[in-house]
PDB file of C-alpha atoms in Angstrom:
ATOM      1  CA  MET I   1      -3.246   9.665  24.630  1.00 43.00           C
ATOM      2  CA  ALA I   2      -5.893  11.355  22.445  1.00 43.00           C
ATOM      3  CA  THR I   3      -4.382  14.629  22.751  1.00 44.00           C
ATOM      4  CA  ARG I   4      -0.954  13.118  21.628  1.00 46.00           C
ATOM      5  CA  VAL I   5      -2.506  11.230  18.597  1.00 40.00           C
ATOM      6  CA  ARG I   6      -4.310  14.609  17.457  1.00 44.00           C
ATOM      7  CA  ARG I   7      -1.003  16.464  17.794  1.00 46.00           C
ATOM      8  CA  SER I   8       0.692  13.753  15.801  1.00 49.00           C
ATOM      9  CA  GLU I   9      -1.968  13.882  13.069  1.00 51.00           C
ATOM     10  CA  ASP I  10      -1.724  17.751  12.910  1.00 53.00           C
ATOM     11  CA  GLN I  11       1.897  17.577  12.524  1.00 57.00           C
ATOM     12  CA  LEU I  12       1.901  14.995   9.759  1.00 51.00           C
ATOM     13  CA  ASN I  13      -0.688  17.087   8.010  1.00 55.00           C
ATOM     14  CA  GLN I  14       1.967  19.869   7.587  1.00 67.00           C
ATOM     15  CA  THR I  15       3.539  19.532   4.289  1.00 70.00           C
ATOM     16  CA  ASP I  16       7.302  19.213   5.661  1.00 71.00           C
ATOM     17  CA  LYS I  17       6.141  16.147   7.561  1.00 79.00           C
ATOM     18  CA  THR I  18       3.744  14.831   4.884  1.00 86.00           C
ATOM     19  CA  GLN I  19       6.456  14.669   2.131  1.00 92.00           C
ATOM     20  CA  PRO I  20       8.887  12.568   3.770  1.00 94.00           C
ATOM     21  CA  ALA I  21       6.019  10.152   4.907  1.00 93.00           C
ATOM     22  CA  MET I  22       4.682   9.930   1.353  1.00 94.00           C
ATOM     23  CA  LEU I  23       8.264   9.422  -0.144  1.00 97.00           C
ATOM     24  CA  THR I  24       8.972   6.622   2.397  1.00 97.00           C
ATOM     25  CA  ALA I  25       5.506   4.933   1.704  1.00 96.00           C
ATOM     26  CA  GLY I  26       6.360   4.907  -2.132  1.00 97.00           C
ATOM     27  CA  ILE I  27       9.730   3.566  -1.740  1.00 98.00           C
ATOM     28  CA  ALA I  28       8.542   0.933   0.833  1.00 97.00           C
ATOM     29  CA  VAL I  29       6.072  -0.397  -1.717  1.00 97.00           C
ATOM     30  CA  TRP I  30       8.726  -0.134  -4.562  1.00 98.00           C
ATOM     31  CA  ARG I  31      11.068  -2.295  -2.541  1.00 97.00           C
ATOM     32  CA  VAL I  32       8.416  -4.885  -1.834  1.00 96.00           C
ATOM     33  CA  TRP I  33       7.786  -5.129  -5.547  1.00 96.00           C
ATOM     34  CA  GLN I  34      11.747  -5.277  -6.379  1.00 94.00           C
ATOM     35  CA  SER I  35      11.957  -8.282  -3.961  1.00 94.00           C
ATOM     36  CA  VAL I  36       9.358 -10.223  -5.680  1.00 93.00           C
ATOM     37  CA  ALA I  37       9.232  -9.210  -9.413  1.00 92.00           C
ATOM     38  CA  THR I  38      11.473 -10.279 -12.501  1.00 90.00           C
ATOM     39  CA  THR I  39       9.911  -7.601 -14.636  1.00 87.00           C
ATOM     40  CA  LYS I  40      11.971  -4.496 -14.675  1.00 91.00           C
ATOM     41  CA  PRO I  41      10.637  -1.028 -15.806  1.00 96.00           C
ATOM     42  CA  ASP I  42      11.350   0.792 -18.924  1.00 97.00           C
ATOM     43  CA  TYR I  43      10.702   4.223 -17.434  1.00 98.00           C
ATOM     44  CA  PHE I  44       9.943   5.960 -14.139  1.00 98.00           C
ATOM     45  CA  ALA I  45       7.633   9.009 -13.410  1.00 98.00           C
ATOM     46  CA  GLY I  46       6.205  10.539 -10.299  1.00 98.00           C
ATOM     47  CA  HIS I  47       3.460  13.087  -9.915  1.00 98.00           C
ATOM     48  CA  SER I  48       4.682  16.148  -8.130  1.00 97.00           C
ATOM     49  CA  LEU I  49       6.327  14.740  -4.882  1.00 97.00           C
ATOM     50  CA  GLY I  50       6.418  11.315  -6.541  1.00 97.00           C
ATOM     51  CA  GLU I  51       9.054  12.507  -8.852  1.00 98.00           C
ATOM     52  CA  TYR I  52      11.309  12.374  -5.880  1.00 98.00           C
ATOM     53  CA  THR I  53      10.300   8.756  -5.380  1.00 98.00           C
ATOM     54  CA  ALA I  54      10.862   7.891  -9.065  1.00 98.00           C
ATOM     55  CA  LEU I  55      14.453   9.411  -8.652  1.00 99.00           C
ATOM     56  CA  VAL I  56      15.117   7.132  -5.624  1.00 99.00           C
ATOM     57  CA  ALA I  57      13.775   4.044  -7.318  1.00 98.00           C
ATOM     58  CA  ALA I  58      15.819   4.842 -10.390  1.00 98.00           C
ATOM     59  CA  ASN I  59      19.111   5.246  -8.301  1.00 98.00           C
ATOM     60  CA  ALA I  60      19.518   8.907  -9.122  1.00 98.00           C
ATOM     61  CA  LEU I  61      18.920   9.985  -5.559  1.00 98.00           C
ATOM     62  CA  ASP I  62      19.927   8.215  -2.295  1.00 98.00           C
ATOM     63  CA  PHE I  63      16.894   7.357  -0.095  1.00 98.00           C
ATOM     64  CA  ALA I  64      18.246   9.166   3.024  1.00 98.00           C
ATOM     65  CA  ASP I  65      19.338  12.163   0.918  1.00 98.00           C
ATOM     66  CA  ALA I  66      15.903  12.275  -0.571  1.00 98.00           C
ATOM     67  CA  VAL I  67      14.025  12.141   2.820  1.00 97.00           C
ATOM     68  CA  LYS I  68      16.224  15.059   3.954  1.00 96.00           C
ATOM     69  CA  LEU I  69      15.460  16.961   0.682  1.00 97.00           C
ATOM     70  CA  VAL I  70      11.754  16.618   0.761  1.00 97.00           C
ATOM     71  CA  GLU I  71      11.572  17.651   4.312  1.00 96.00           C
ATOM     72  CA  MET I  72      13.360  21.002   3.287  1.00 97.00           C
ATOM     73  CA  ARG I  73      11.113  21.211   0.319  1.00 97.00           C
ATOM     74  CA  GLY I  74       8.080  21.095   2.431  1.00 95.00           C
ATOM     75  CA  ARG I  75       9.492  23.555   4.832  1.00 95.00           C
ATOM     76  CA  TYR I  76      10.589  25.952   1.985  1.00 97.00           C
ATOM     77  CA  MET I  77       7.008  25.696   0.562  1.00 96.00           C
ATOM     78  CA  GLN I  78       5.437  26.420   3.982  1.00 93.00           C
ATOM     79  CA  GLN I  79       7.572  29.510   4.461  1.00 95.00           C
ATOM     80  CA  ALA I  80       6.954  30.861   0.937  1.00 96.00           C
ATOM     81  CA  VAL I  81       3.252  31.581   1.699  1.00 95.00           C
ATOM     82  CA  PRO I  82       1.970  32.500   5.128  1.00 91.00           C
ATOM     83  CA  ALA I  83      -0.907  30.119   6.455  1.00 87.00           C
ATOM     84  CA  GLY I  84      -4.244  30.943   4.888  1.00 90.00           C
ATOM     85  CA  GLU I  85      -2.926  33.102   2.204  1.00 95.00           C
ATOM     86  CA  GLY I  86      -2.528  30.529  -0.536  1.00 96.00           C
ATOM     87  CA  ALA I  87      -5.098  28.095  -1.947  1.00 97.00           C
ATOM     88  CA  MET I  88      -5.654  25.143  -4.457  1.00 98.00           C
ATOM     89  CA  ALA I  89      -8.646  24.072  -6.251  1.00 98.00           C
ATOM     90  CA  ALA I  90      -9.867  21.309  -8.540  1.00 98.00           C
ATOM     91  CA  ILE I  91     -11.723  22.205 -11.778  1.00 99.00           C
ATOM     92  CA  LEU I  92     -13.549  19.562 -13.156  1.00 98.00           C
ATOM     93  CA  GLY I  93     -15.429  19.446 -16.650  1.00 98.00           C
ATOM     94  CA  LEU I  94     -13.693  22.207 -18.470  1.00 98.00           C
ATOM     95  CA  GLU I  95     -11.186  22.217 -21.263  1.00 98.00           C
ATOM     96  CA  ASP I  96      -7.580  23.105 -20.174  1.00 98.00           C
ATOM     97  CA  GLN I  97      -7.722  26.297 -22.268  1.00 98.00           C
ATOM     98  CA  VAL I  98     -10.792  27.432 -20.661  1.00 98.00           C
ATOM     99  CA  VAL I  99      -9.198  26.783 -17.229  1.00 98.00           C
ATOM    100  CA  ARG I 100      -6.109  28.892 -18.224  1.00 98.00           C
ATOM    101  CA  GLU I 101      -8.255  31.743 -19.443  1.00 98.00           C
ATOM    102  CA  LEU I 102     -10.423  31.880 -16.156  1.00 98.00           C
ATOM    103  CA  CYS I 103      -7.342  31.855 -14.301  1.00 98.00           C
ATOM    104  CA  ALA I 104      -5.913  34.857 -16.327  1.00 97.00           C
ATOM    105  CA  ASP I 105      -9.422  36.588 -15.541  1.00 97.00           C
ATOM    106  CA  ALA I 106      -9.358  35.922 -12.021  1.00 97.00           C
ATOM    107  CA  ALA I 107      -5.614  37.001 -11.663  1.00 94.00           C
ATOM    108  CA  ALA I 108      -6.593  40.671 -10.902  1.00 89.00           C
ATOM    109  CA  ASN I 109      -7.317  39.374  -7.372  1.00 80.00           C
ATOM    110  CA  GLY I 110      -3.740  37.945  -7.215  1.00 93.00           C
ATOM    111  CA  VAL I 111      -1.631  34.963  -8.420  1.00 97.00           C
ATOM    112  CA  VAL I 112      -3.695  32.090  -9.787  1.00 98.00           C
ATOM    113  CA  GLU I 113      -2.645  29.515 -12.218  1.00 98.00           C
ATOM    114  CA  ALA I 114      -3.480  25.958 -13.600  1.00 98.00           C
ATOM    115  CA  VAL I 115      -0.747  23.843 -12.017  1.00 99.00           C
ATOM    116  CA  ASN I 116      -1.780  19.946 -12.248  1.00 98.00           C
ATOM    117  CA  TYR I 117      -3.018  18.703 -15.561  1.00 98.00           C
ATOM    118  CA  ASN I 118      -4.357  15.432 -13.914  1.00 98.00           C
ATOM    119  CA  SER I 119      -6.484  13.915 -16.809  1.00 98.00           C
ATOM    120  CA  PRO I 120      -8.801  15.483 -19.566  1.00 97.00           C
ATOM    121  CA  GLY I 121     -11.379  17.637 -17.819  1.00 97.00           C
ATOM    122  CA  GLN I 122      -9.474  17.589 -14.509  1.00 98.00           C
ATOM    123  CA  VAL I 123      -7.161  20.562 -13.743  1.00 99.00           C
ATOM    124  CA  VAL I 124      -5.855  21.954 -10.341  1.00 99.00           C
ATOM    125  CA  ILE I 125      -5.213  25.451  -9.927  1.00 99.00           C
ATOM    126  CA  ALA I 126      -3.135  27.248  -7.265  1.00 98.00           C
ATOM    127  CA  GLY I 127      -2.147  30.649  -6.080  1.00 98.00           C
ATOM    128  CA  SER I 128      -3.442  33.515  -3.807  1.00 97.00           C
ATOM    129  CA  ALA I 129      -6.418  32.460  -1.694  1.00 96.00           C
ATOM    130  CA  ASN I 130      -8.702  35.414  -3.143  1.00 96.00           C
ATOM    131  CA  ALA I 131      -7.633  34.642  -6.697  1.00 97.00           C
ATOM    132  CA  VAL I 132      -8.409  30.836  -6.443  1.00 98.00           C
ATOM    133  CA  LYS I 133     -11.942  31.710  -4.875  1.00 97.00           C
ATOM    134  CA  ARG I 134     -12.678  34.090  -7.768  1.00 97.00           C
ATOM    135  CA  ALA I 135     -11.497  31.536 -10.245  1.00 98.00           C
ATOM    136  CA  ILE I 136     -13.788  28.947  -8.671  1.00 98.00           C
ATOM    137  CA  GLU I 137     -16.604  31.483  -9.185  1.00 98.00           C
ATOM    138  CA  ILE I 138     -15.810  32.031 -12.735  1.00 98.00           C
ATOM    139  CA  ALA I 139     -15.502  28.163 -13.335  1.00 98.00           C
ATOM    140  CA  THR I 140     -18.779  27.641 -12.039  1.00 98.00           C
ATOM    141  CA  GLU I 141     -20.300  30.361 -14.258  1.00 97.00           C
ATOM    142  CA  LYS I 142     -18.549  28.645 -17.234  1.00 97.00           C
ATOM    143  CA  GLY I 143     -20.307  25.428 -16.389  1.00 97.00           C
ATOM    144  CA  ALA I 144     -17.687  23.378 -14.573  1.00 98.00           C
ATOM    145  CA  LYS I 145     -19.071  20.168 -13.300  1.00 97.00           C
ATOM    146  CA  ARG I 146     -17.285  20.793  -9.949  1.00 97.00           C
ATOM    147  CA  ALA I 147     -14.975  23.582  -8.718  1.00 98.00           C
ATOM    148  CA  LEU I 148     -13.902  22.928  -4.969  1.00 96.00           C
ATOM    149  CA  LEU I 149     -11.141  23.988  -2.764  1.00 97.00           C
ATOM    150  CA  LEU I 150      -8.570  21.308  -1.800  1.00 96.00           C
ATOM    151  CA  PRO I 151      -7.449  20.807   1.833  1.00 91.00           C
ATOM    152  CA  VAL I 152      -3.825  21.651   1.489  1.00 88.00           C
ATOM    153  CA  SER I 153      -1.499  23.988   3.465  1.00 84.00           C
ATOM    154  CA  VAL I 154       0.560  25.350   0.522  1.00 94.00           C
ATOM    155  CA  PRO I 155      -0.314  26.481  -3.101  1.00 97.00           C
ATOM    156  CA  SER I 156       2.083  24.116  -4.917  1.00 97.00           C
ATOM    157  CA  HIS I 157       3.400  24.553  -8.479  1.00 98.00           C
ATOM    158  CA  CYS I 158       2.466  28.058  -8.785  1.00 98.00           C
ATOM    159  CA  ALA I 159       4.540  31.435  -9.208  1.00 98.00           C
ATOM    160  CA  LEU I 160       4.228  31.899  -5.281  1.00 98.00           C
ATOM    161  CA  MET I 161       6.555  28.984  -4.759  1.00 98.00           C
ATOM    162  CA  LYS I 162       9.479  30.768  -6.621  1.00 98.00           C
ATOM    163  CA  PRO I 163      11.307  31.902  -3.309  1.00 98.00           C
ATOM    164  CA  ALA I 164      11.061  28.334  -2.177  1.00 98.00           C
ATOM    165  CA  ALA I 165      12.464  27.057  -5.463  1.00 98.00           C
ATOM    166  CA  GLN I 166      15.573  29.272  -4.991  1.00 98.00           C
ATOM    167  CA  GLN I 167      16.183  27.729  -1.425  1.00 98.00           C
ATOM    168  CA  LEU I 168      15.518  24.286  -2.864  1.00 98.00           C
ATOM    169  CA  THR I 169      18.354  25.157  -5.574  1.00 98.00           C
ATOM    170  CA  ASP I 170      20.744  25.980  -2.802  1.00 97.00           C
ATOM    171  CA  ALA I 171      19.813  22.670  -0.893  1.00 97.00           C
ATOM    172  CA  LEU I 172      20.364  20.743  -4.043  1.00 97.00           C
ATOM    173  CA  ASN I 173      23.809  22.026  -4.412  1.00 95.00           C
ATOM    174  CA  ASN I 174      24.808  19.964  -1.317  1.00 94.00           C
ATOM    175  CA  ILE I 175      22.818  16.728  -2.425  1.00 96.00           C
ATOM    176  CA  PRO I 176      24.656  14.111  -4.617  1.00 97.00           C
ATOM    177  CA  VAL I 177      22.519  13.341  -7.654  1.00 98.00           C
ATOM    178  CA  GLN I 178      23.599  11.273 -10.667  1.00 98.00           C
ATOM    179  CA  LEU I 179      21.984  10.055 -13.787  1.00 98.00           C
ATOM    180  CA  PRO I 180      19.368   7.245 -13.164  1.00 98.00           C
ATOM    181  CA  THR I 181      19.847   3.781 -14.230  1.00 98.00           C
ATOM    182  CA  THR I 182      16.291   3.573 -15.831  1.00 98.00           C
ATOM    183  CA  PRO I 183      15.081   6.858 -17.428  1.00 98.00           C
ATOM    184  CA  VAL I 184      12.917   9.206 -15.310  1.00 99.00           C
ATOM    185  CA  ILE I 185      10.302  11.597 -17.178  1.00 98.00           C
ATOM    186  CA  HIS I 186      10.128  14.837 -15.390  1.00 98.00           C
ATOM    187  CA  ASN I 187       7.029  16.885 -14.486  1.00 98.00           C
ATOM    188  CA  ALA I 188       8.089  20.278 -15.674  1.00 97.00           C
ATOM    189  CA  SER I 189       9.594  19.368 -19.210  1.00 98.00           C
ATOM    190  CA  VAL I 190       8.185  15.746 -19.784  1.00 98.00           C
ATOM    191  CA  THR I 191      11.667  14.757 -20.855  1.00 98.00           C
ATOM    192  CA  VAL I 192      14.572  12.788 -19.728  1.00 98.00           C
ATOM    193  CA  ALA I 193      17.342  14.850 -18.102  1.00 98.00           C
ATOM    194  CA  THR I 194      20.556  14.604 -19.969  1.00 96.00           C
ATOM    195  CA  ASP I 195      22.859  15.192 -16.797  1.00 97.00           C
ATOM    196  CA  ALA I 196      22.800  15.585 -12.999  1.00 97.00           C
ATOM    197  CA  ALA I 197      22.955  19.269 -13.256  1.00 97.00           C
ATOM    198  CA  GLN I 198      19.517  19.134 -15.312  1.00 98.00           C
ATOM    199  CA  ILE I 199      17.742  16.921 -12.763  1.00 98.00           C
ATOM    200  CA  LYS I 200      18.571  19.444 -10.022  1.00 98.00           C
ATOM    201  CA  GLN I 201      17.399  22.195 -12.216  1.00 98.00           C
ATOM    202  CA  LEU I 202      14.041  20.402 -13.075  1.00 98.00           C
ATOM    203  CA  LEU I 203      13.436  19.580  -9.556  1.00 98.00           C
ATOM    204  CA  ALA I 204      13.664  23.343  -8.667  1.00 98.00           C
ATOM    205  CA  GLU I 205      11.446  24.234 -11.594  1.00 98.00           C
ATOM    206  CA  GLN I 206       8.911  21.860 -10.757  1.00 98.00           C
ATOM    207  CA  LEU I 207       8.099  23.887  -7.663  1.00 98.00           C
ATOM    208  CA  PHE I 208       6.580  26.671  -9.785  1.00 98.00           C
ATOM    209  CA  SER I 209       5.748  24.865 -12.895  1.00 98.00           C
ATOM    210  CA  PRO I 210       2.655  22.645 -13.785  1.00 98.00           C
ATOM    211  CA  VAL I 211       2.627  18.952 -13.298  1.00 98.00           C
ATOM    212  CA  ARG I 212       2.011  17.946 -16.867  1.00 98.00           C
ATOM    213  CA  TRP I 213       0.634  14.603 -15.978  1.00 98.00           C
ATOM    214  CA  VAL I 214      -1.602  14.032 -19.021  1.00 98.00           C
ATOM    215  CA  GLU I 215       1.261  14.675 -21.539  1.00 98.00           C
ATOM    216  CA  THR I 216       3.497  12.323 -19.378  1.00 98.00           C
ATOM    217  CA  ILE I 217       1.096   9.443 -19.821  1.00 98.00           C
ATOM    218  CA  GLN I 218       0.613  10.162 -23.436  1.00 98.00           C
ATOM    219  CA  TRP I 219       4.386  10.075 -23.817  1.00 98.00           C
ATOM    220  CA  PHE I 220       4.703   6.671 -22.392  1.00 98.00           C
ATOM    221  CA  ALA I 221       1.820   5.532 -24.588  1.00 96.00           C
ATOM    222  CA  ALA I 222       3.951   6.912 -27.702  1.00 97.00           C
ATOM    223  CA  GLN I 223       6.946   4.655 -26.515  1.00 96.00           C
ATOM    224  CA  ASP I 224       4.578   1.698 -26.628  1.00 96.00           C
ATOM    225  CA  VAL I 225       4.356   1.211 -22.922  1.00 97.00           C
ATOM    226  CA  SER I 226       1.221  -0.788 -22.089  1.00 95.00           C
ATOM    227  CA  ASN I 227       1.477  -1.540 -18.488  1.00 97.00           C
ATOM    228  CA  ILE I 228       1.997   1.225 -15.644  1.00 97.00           C
ATOM    229  CA  VAL I 229       2.205   0.188 -11.826  1.00 97.00           C
ATOM    230  CA  GLU I 230       1.367   2.916  -9.246  1.00 97.00           C
ATOM    231  CA  CYS I 231       3.763   2.325  -6.229  1.00 96.00           C
ATOM    232  CA  GLY I 232       2.410   4.073  -3.217  1.00 93.00           C
ATOM    233  CA  PRO I 233      -0.705   4.331  -0.872  1.00 90.00           C
ATOM    234  CA  GLY I 234      -4.031   4.445  -2.824  1.00 88.00           C
ATOM    235  CA  LYS I 235      -4.886   4.275  -6.441  1.00 93.00           C
ATOM    236  CA  VAL I 236      -5.367   7.883  -7.417  1.00 94.00           C
ATOM    237  CA  LEU I 237      -2.893   7.759 -10.437  1.00 96.00           C
ATOM    238  CA  ALA I 238      -4.147   4.480 -11.693  1.00 96.00           C
ATOM    239  CA  GLY I 239      -7.634   6.091 -12.185  1.00 95.00           C
ATOM    240  CA  LEU I 240      -6.104   9.127 -13.925  1.00 96.00           C
ATOM    241  CA  ASN I 241      -4.001   7.030 -16.161  1.00 96.00           C
ATOM    242  CA  LYS I 242      -6.911   5.121 -17.349  1.00 95.00           C
ATOM    243  CA  ARG I 243      -8.989   8.360 -18.064  1.00 95.00           C
ATOM    244  CA  ILE I 244      -5.996   9.608 -20.169  1.00 97.00           C
ATOM    245  CA  ASP I 245      -5.431   6.495 -22.299  1.00 96.00           C
ATOM    246  CA  LYS I 246      -7.983   3.598 -21.836  1.00 94.00           C
ATOM    247  CA  SER I 247      -5.664   1.226 -23.825  1.00 94.00           C
ATOM    248  CA  LEU I 248      -2.950   1.360 -20.902  1.00 95.00           C
ATOM    249  CA  ASN I 249      -3.168  -1.171 -18.180  1.00 96.00           C
ATOM    250  CA  ALA I 250      -2.954   0.799 -15.071  1.00 96.00           C
ATOM    251  CA  MET I 251      -2.291  -0.985 -11.855  1.00 97.00           C
ATOM    252  CA  PRO I 252      -2.380   0.304  -8.355  1.00 97.00           C
ATOM    253  CA  LEU I 253       0.096  -1.490  -5.849  1.00 97.00           C
ATOM    254  CA  PHE I 254      -0.363  -0.727  -2.329  1.00 95.00           C
ATOM    255  CA  ASP I 255      -1.170  -3.873  -0.455  1.00 96.00           C
ATOM    256  CA  LEU I 256      -0.952  -7.599  -0.492  1.00 95.00           C
ATOM    257  CA  ALA I 257      -4.161  -7.876  -2.621  1.00 96.00           C
ATOM    258  CA  THR I 258      -2.947  -5.414  -5.229  1.00 96.00           C
ATOM    259  CA  LEU I 259       0.523  -6.942  -5.199  1.00 95.00           C
ATOM    260  CA  GLN I 260      -0.857 -10.358  -6.111  1.00 95.00           C
ATOM    261  CA  LYS I 261      -3.114  -8.780  -8.717  1.00 95.00           C
ATOM    262  CA  THR I 262      -0.332  -6.901 -10.268  1.00 95.00           C
ATOM    263  CA  GLN I 263       1.874 -10.168 -10.146  1.00 94.00           C
ATOM    264  CA  GLN I 264      -0.828 -12.062 -12.019  1.00 94.00           C
ATOM    265  CA  ALA I 265      -1.357  -9.256 -14.624  1.00 93.00           C
ATOM    266  CA  LEU I 266       2.396  -9.273 -15.483  1.00 93.00           C
ATOM    267  CA  GLY I 267       2.795 -13.086 -15.392  1.00 89.00           C
ATOM    268  CA  GLU I 268       5.104 -12.780 -12.350  1.00 83.00           C
ATOM    269  CA  GLY I 269       5.216 -15.801  -9.885  1.00 63.00           C
ATOM    270  CA  SER I 270       3.082 -15.759  -6.663  1.00 54.00           C
TER     271      SER I 270
END
């Protein structure tokens, strides 16, 4: 039994298994919220893989199609870079431009780019393992509060993912996509797509483009959004959102206690 559990855990940590699991968890939470809430969202957005969850919630993608799509996405990403040759790292305490510059300095060792702008002073980098390690060294020299490797199997959102993006483009040609019933803000552009073809294009571009999360939350604030509900396991995004704009009411929703708290905050019935 222990061997079977360990094998299952190892498989779940593979990105082609992790991505469908995360998507399913997010949609499960969203559907619970839908079943009890009268408040309707004005916009959706998702961080990285979460963009697919947002598109399902906004009726642009069928859930079953999305599960198939993200499984393929994970498989293509894993195939694009052999195990051990890619890496990601979190850089804390440096300005975005400084992180971009140190990535450029470290790029002599291979590809390394700033790929997730998560909050002010928190940027994730990704690329070739040697280049990422060199970037960590430079970040430490420049006074980063922390610079640490992340336990991931693929270097997401960097140029090494371009082969995966081409495969994903081909897969998307066989997946029905429509304009969402509620606007979805895309990671790669921080805009709302104007047609289904652009949604597919932005999903492919997302694989090798930065997740512009800070700009996304700033965009929401500029539209006078005051409440943001994070549907899915954990509360990482709620924490990031508060650091980006303290005026926003950022609420994680992942269990009964947070459901009740969110209902109360939004004036929903219990």
